[in-house]
PDB file of C-alpha atoms in Angstrom:
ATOM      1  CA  UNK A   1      18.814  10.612  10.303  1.00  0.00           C
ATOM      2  CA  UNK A   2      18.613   7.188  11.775  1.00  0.00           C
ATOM      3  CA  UNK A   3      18.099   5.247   8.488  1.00  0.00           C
ATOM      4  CA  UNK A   4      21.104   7.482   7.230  1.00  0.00           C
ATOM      5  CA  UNK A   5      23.199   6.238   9.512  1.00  0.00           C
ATOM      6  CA  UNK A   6      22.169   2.683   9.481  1.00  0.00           C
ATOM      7  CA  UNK A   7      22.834   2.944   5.670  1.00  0.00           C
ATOM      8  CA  UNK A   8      26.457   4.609   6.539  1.00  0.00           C
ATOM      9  CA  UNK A   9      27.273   1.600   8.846  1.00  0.00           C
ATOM     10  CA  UNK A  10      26.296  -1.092   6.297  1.00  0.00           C
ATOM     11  CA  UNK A  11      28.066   0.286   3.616  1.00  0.00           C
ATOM     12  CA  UNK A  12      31.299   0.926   5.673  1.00  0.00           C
ATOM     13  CA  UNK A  13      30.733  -2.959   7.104  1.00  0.00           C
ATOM     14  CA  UNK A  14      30.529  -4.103   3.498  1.00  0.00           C
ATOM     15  CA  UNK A  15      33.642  -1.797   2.793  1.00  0.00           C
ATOM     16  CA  UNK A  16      35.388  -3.856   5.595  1.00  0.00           C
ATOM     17  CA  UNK A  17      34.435  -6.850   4.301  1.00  0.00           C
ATOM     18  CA  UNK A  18      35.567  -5.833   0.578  1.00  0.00           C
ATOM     19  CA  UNK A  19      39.268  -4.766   1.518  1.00  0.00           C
ATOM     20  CA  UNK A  20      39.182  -7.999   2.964  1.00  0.00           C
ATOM     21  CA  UNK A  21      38.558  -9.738  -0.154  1.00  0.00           C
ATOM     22  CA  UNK A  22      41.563  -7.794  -2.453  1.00  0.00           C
ATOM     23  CA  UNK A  23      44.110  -9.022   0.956  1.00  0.00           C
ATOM     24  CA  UNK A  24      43.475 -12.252   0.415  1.00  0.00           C
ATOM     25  CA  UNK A  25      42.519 -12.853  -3.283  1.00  0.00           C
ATOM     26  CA  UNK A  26      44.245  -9.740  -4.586  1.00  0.00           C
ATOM     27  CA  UNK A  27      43.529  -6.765  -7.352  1.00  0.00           C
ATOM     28  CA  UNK A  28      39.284  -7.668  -8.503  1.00  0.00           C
ATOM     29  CA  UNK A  29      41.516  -7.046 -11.855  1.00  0.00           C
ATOM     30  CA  UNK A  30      43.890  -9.117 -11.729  1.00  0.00           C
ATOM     31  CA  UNK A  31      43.769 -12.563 -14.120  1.00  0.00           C
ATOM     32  CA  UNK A  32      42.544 -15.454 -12.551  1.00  0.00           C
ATOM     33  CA  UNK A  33      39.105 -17.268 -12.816  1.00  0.00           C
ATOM     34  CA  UNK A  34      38.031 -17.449  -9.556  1.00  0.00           C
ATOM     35  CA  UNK A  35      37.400 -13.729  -8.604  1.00  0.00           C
ATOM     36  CA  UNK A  36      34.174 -13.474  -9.550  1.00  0.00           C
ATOM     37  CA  UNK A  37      33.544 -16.496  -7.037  1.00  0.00           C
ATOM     38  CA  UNK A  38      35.362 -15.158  -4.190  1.00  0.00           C
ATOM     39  CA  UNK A  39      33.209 -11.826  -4.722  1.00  0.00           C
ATOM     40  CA  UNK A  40      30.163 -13.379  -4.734  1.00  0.00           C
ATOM     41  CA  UNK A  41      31.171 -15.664  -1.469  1.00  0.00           C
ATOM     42  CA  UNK A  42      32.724 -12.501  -0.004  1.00  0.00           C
ATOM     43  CA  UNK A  43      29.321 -10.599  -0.631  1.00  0.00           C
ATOM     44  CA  UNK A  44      27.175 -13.392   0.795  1.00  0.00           C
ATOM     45  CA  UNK A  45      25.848 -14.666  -2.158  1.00  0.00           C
ATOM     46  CA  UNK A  46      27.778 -17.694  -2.712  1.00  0.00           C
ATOM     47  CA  UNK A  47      24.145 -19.842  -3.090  1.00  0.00           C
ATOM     48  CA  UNK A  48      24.284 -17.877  -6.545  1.00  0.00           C
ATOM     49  CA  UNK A  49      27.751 -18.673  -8.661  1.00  0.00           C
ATOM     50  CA  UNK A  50      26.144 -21.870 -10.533  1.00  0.00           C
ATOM     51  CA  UNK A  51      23.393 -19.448 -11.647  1.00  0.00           C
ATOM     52  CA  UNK A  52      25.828 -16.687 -12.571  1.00  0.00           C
ATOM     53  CA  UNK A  53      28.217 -19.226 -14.314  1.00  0.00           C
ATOM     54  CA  UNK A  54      25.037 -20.579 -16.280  1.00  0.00           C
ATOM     55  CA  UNK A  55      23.836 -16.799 -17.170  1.00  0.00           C
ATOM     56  CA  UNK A  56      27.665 -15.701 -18.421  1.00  0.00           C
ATOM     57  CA  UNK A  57      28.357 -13.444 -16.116  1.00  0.00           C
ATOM     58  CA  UNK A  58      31.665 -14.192 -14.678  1.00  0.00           C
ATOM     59  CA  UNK A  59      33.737 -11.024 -15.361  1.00  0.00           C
ATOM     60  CA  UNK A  60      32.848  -8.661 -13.222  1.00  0.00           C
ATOM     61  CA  UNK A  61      33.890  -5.876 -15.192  1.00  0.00           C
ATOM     62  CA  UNK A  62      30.513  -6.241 -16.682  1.00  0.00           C
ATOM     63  CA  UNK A  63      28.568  -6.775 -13.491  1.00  0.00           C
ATOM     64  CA  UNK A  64      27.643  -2.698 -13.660  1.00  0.00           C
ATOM     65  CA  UNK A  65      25.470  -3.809 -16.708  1.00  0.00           C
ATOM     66  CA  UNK A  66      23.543  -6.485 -14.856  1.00  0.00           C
ATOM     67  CA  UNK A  67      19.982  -4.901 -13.694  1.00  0.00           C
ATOM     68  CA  UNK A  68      17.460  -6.188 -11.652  1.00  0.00           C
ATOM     69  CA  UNK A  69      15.451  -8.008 -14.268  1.00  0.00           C
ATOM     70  CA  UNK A  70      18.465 -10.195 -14.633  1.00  0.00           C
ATOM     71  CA  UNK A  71      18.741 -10.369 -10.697  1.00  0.00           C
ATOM     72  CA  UNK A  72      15.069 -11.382 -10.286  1.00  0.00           C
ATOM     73  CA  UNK A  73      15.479 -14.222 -13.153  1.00  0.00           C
ATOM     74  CA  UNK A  74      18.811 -15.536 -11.426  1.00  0.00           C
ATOM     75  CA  UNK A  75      16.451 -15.955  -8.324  1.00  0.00           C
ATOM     76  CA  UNK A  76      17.403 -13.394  -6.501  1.00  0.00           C
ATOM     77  CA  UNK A  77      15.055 -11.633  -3.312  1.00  0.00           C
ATOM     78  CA  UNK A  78      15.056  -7.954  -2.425  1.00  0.00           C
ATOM     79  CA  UNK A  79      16.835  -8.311   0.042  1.00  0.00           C
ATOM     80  CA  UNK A  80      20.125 -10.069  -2.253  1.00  0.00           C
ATOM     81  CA  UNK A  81      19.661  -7.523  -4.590  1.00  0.00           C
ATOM     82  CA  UNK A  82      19.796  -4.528  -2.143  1.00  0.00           C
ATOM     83  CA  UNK A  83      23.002  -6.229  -0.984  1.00  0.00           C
ATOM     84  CA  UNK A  84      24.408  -6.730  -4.576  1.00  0.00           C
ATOM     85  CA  UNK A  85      24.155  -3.097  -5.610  1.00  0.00           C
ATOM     86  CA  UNK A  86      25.796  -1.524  -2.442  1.00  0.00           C
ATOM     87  CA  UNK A  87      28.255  -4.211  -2.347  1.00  0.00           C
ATOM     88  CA  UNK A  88      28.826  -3.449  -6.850  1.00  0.00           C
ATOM     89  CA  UNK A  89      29.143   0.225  -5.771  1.00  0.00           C
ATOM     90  CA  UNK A  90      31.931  -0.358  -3.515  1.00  0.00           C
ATOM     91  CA  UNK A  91      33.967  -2.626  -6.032  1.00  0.00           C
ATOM     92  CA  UNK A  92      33.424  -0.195  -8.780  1.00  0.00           C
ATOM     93  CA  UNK A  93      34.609   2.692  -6.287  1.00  0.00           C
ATOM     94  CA  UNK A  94      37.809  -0.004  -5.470  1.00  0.00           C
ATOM     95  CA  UNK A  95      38.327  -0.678  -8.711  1.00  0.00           C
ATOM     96  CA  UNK A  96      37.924   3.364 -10.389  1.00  0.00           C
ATOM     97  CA  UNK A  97      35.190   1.654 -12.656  1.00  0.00           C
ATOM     98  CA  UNK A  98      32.434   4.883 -13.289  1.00  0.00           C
ATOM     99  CA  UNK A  99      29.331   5.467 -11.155  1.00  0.00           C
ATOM    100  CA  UNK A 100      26.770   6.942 -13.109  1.00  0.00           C
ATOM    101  CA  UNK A 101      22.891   6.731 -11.371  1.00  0.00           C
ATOM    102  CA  UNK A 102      21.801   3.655  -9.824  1.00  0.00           C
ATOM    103  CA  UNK A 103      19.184   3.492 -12.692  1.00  0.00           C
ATOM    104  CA  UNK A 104      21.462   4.039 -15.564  1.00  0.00           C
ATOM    105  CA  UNK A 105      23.433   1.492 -14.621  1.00  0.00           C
ATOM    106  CA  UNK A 106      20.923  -0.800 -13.449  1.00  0.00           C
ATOM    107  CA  UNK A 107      17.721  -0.630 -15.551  1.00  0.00           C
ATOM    108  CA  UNK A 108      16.389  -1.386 -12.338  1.00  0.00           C
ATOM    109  CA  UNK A 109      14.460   0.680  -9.338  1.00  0.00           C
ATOM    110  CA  UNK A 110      13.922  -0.145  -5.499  1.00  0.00           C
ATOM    111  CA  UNK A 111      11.812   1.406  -3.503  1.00  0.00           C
ATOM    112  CA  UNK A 112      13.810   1.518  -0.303  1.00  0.00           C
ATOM    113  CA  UNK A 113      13.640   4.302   2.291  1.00  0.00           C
ATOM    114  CA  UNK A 114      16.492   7.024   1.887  1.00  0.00           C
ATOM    115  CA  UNK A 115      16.944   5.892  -1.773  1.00  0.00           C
ATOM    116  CA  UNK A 116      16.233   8.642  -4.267  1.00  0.00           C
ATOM    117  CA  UNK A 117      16.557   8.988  -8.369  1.00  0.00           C
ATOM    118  CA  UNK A 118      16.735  11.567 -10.999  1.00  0.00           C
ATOM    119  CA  UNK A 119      14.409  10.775 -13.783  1.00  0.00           C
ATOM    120  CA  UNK A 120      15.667  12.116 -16.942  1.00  0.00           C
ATOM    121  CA  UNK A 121      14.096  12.120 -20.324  1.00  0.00           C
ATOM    122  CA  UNK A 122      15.713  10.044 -22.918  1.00  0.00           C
ATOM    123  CA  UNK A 123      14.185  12.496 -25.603  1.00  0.00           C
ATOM    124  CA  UNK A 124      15.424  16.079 -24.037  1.00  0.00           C
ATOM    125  CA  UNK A 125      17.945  14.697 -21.672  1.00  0.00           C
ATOM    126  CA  UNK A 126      16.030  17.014 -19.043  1.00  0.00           C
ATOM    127  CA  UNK A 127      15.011  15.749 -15.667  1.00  0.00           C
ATOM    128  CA  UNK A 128      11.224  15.742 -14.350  1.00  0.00           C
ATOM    129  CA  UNK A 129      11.258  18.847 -11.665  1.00  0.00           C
ATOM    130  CA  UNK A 130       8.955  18.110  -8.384  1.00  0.00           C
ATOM    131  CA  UNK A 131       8.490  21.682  -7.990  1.00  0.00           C
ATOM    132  CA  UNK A 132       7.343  23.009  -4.496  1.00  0.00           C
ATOM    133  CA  UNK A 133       4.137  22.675  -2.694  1.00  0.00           C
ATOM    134  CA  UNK A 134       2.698  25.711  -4.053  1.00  0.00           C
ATOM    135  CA  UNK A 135       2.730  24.216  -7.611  1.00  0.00           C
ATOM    136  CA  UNK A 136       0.452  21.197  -9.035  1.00  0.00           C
ATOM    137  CA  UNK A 137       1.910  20.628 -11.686  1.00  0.00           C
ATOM    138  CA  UNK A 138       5.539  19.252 -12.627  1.00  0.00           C
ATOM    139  CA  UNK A 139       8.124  20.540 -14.841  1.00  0.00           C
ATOM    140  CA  UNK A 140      11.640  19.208 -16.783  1.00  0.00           C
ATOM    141  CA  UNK A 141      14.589  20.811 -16.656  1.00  0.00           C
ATOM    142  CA  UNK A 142      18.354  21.228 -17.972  1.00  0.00           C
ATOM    143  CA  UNK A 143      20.017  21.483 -14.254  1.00  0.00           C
ATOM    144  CA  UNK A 144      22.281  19.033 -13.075  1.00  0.00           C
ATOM    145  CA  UNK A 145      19.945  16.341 -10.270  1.00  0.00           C
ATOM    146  CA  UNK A 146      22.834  15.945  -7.833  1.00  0.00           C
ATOM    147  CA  UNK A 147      22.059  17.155  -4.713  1.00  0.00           C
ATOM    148  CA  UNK A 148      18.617  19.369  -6.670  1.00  0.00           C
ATOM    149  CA  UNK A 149      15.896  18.486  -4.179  1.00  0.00           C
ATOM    150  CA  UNK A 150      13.598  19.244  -6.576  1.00  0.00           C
ATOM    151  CA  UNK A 151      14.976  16.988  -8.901  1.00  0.00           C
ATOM    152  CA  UNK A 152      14.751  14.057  -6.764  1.00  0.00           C
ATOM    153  CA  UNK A 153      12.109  11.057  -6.651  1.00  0.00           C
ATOM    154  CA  UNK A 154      11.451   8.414  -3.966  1.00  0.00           C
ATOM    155  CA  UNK A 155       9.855   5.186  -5.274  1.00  0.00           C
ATOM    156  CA  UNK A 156       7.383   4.098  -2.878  1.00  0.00           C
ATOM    157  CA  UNK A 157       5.708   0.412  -2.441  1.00  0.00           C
ATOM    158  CA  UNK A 158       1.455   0.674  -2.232  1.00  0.00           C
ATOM    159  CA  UNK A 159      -1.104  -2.139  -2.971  1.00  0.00           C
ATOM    160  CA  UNK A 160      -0.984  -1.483  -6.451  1.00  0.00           C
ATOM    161  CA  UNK A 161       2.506  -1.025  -7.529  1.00  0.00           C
ATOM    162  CA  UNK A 162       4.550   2.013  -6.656  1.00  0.00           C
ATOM    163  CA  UNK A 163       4.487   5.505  -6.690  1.00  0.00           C
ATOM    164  CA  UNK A 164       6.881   8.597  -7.548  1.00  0.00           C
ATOM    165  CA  UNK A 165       6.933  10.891  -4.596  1.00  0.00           C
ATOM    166  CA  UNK A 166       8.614  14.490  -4.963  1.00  0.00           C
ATOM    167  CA  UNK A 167      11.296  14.854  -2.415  1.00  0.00           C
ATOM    168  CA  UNK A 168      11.126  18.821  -2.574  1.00  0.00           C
ATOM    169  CA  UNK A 169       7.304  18.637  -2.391  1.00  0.00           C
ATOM    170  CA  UNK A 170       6.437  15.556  -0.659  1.00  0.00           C
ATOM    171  CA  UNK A 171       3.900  15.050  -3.807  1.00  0.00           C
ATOM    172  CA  UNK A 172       3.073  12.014  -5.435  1.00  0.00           C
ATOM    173  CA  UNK A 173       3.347  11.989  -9.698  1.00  0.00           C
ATOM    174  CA  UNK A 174      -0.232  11.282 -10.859  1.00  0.00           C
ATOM    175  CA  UNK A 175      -0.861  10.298 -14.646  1.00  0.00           C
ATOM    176  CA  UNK A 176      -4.344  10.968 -14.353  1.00  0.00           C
ATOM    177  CA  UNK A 177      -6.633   9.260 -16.728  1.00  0.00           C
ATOM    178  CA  UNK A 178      -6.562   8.701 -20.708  1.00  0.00           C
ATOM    179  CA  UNK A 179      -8.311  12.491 -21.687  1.00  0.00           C
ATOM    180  CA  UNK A 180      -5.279  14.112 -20.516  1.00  0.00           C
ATOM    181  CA  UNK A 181      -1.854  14.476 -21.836  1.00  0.00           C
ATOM    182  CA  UNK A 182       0.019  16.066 -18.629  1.00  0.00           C
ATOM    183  CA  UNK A 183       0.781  14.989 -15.271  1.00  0.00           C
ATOM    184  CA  UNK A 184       0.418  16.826 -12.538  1.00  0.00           C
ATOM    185  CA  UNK A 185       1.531  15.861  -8.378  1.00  0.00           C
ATOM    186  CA  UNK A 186      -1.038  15.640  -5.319  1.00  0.00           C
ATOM    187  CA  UNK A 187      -0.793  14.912  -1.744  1.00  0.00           C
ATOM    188  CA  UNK A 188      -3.381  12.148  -2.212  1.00  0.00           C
ATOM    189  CA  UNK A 189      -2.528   8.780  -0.578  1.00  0.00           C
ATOM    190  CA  UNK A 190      -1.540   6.579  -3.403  1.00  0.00           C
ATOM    191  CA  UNK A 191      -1.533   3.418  -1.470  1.00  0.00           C
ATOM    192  CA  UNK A 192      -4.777   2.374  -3.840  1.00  0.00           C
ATOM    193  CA  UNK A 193      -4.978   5.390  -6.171  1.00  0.00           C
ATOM    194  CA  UNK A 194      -4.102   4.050  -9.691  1.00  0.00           C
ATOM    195  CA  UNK A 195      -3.964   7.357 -10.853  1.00  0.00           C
ATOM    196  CA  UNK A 196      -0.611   7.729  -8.595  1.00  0.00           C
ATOM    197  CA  UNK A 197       0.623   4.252  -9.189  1.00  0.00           C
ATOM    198  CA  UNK A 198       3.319   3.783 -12.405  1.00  0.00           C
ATOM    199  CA  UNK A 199       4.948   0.608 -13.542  1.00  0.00           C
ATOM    200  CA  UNK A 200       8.154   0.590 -15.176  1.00  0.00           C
ATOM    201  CA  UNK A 201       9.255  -1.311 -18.500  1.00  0.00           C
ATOM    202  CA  UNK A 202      12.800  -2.160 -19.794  1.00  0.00           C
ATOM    203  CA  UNK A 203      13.237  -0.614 -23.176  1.00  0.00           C
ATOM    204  CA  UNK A 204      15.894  -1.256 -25.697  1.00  0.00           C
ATOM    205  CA  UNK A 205      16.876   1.970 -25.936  1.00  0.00           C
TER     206      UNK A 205
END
């Protein structure tokens, strides 16, 4: 409850900060070259606008397409890039631009604490189903994620890389080795269990 609330104070500071931005420079639509800038400044990022001017990405209409590959090779830390996508949210919420899923629109993942995803298959458009804890072994399915416990991931940092913990079963996604062709979830620490570790890979499609 505490890290829900912190996260409900930042986002309504950054909300503060954000009105103040359209006052003074006025609709993040309307023409005028130097929005993007006064975003950036207004989101504490100014040490970043020669990189983002170098990269292209001065409309920021298209900043929702911008994922955290991009963010890493601009030079920005964790911590920028945390900061980036709740301050993004916000404009696109200002400015009635579409949310879809943070990794949709991002390509990218954190593992941050209170932070969840859906993960849906590109193939079946189903999403991978934690189950309970009376099950071992995960499932996909056709419901709609949104507010679906069982439907719901954490990403979690270990020595190795990061795991995919169940939210409805507090199990960790385990690919096992090479003889076998389905996953299955454990309560086993992953925090140096490859078999519970996953990387992720940016695809074209």
């Amino acid at each position: 409850a505490s890290r829900q609330l912190f996260y409900k104070v930042m986002a309504e500071e950054f909300e503060g900060k954000l009105n103040a931005t359209y006052t003074n420079e006025g609709n993040a639509n309307s023409p005028g070259n130097d929005i993007w800038q006064a975003l950036l400044k207004q989101w504490e990022l100014t040490e970043f606008i020669d990189v983002f001017k170098t990269n292209g990405w001065t409309t920021p209409q298209d900043w929702p397409k911008i994922d955290q590959l991009d963010l890493q090779g601009m030079g920005l830390k964790k911590g920028h890039m945390v900061r980036w996508f709740r301050c993004l949210k916000i404009y696109q919420q200002k400015n009635g631009i579409p949310i879809v899923s943070m990794v949709k629109a991002t390509d990218g993942l954190f593992a941050i604490d209170g932070i969840v995803y859906a993960i849906q298959s590109v193939s079946s458009g189903k999403y991978l189903d934690g189950r309970n804890p009376n099950h071992s072994n995960p499932l996909i399915t056709a419901r709609p994620p949104k507010g679906d416990k069982y439907l719901n991931w954490g990403i979690v940092k270990t020595n190795l890389g990061y795991a995919l913990k169940s939210v409805s079963s507090g199990r960790y996604l385990d690919g096992r080795n090479a003889e076998h062709s389905n996953p299955l979830i454990t309560a086993r620490d992953p925090t140096n269990d490859k078999y519970l570790n996953w990387t992720f890979e940016k695809t074209g499609g």
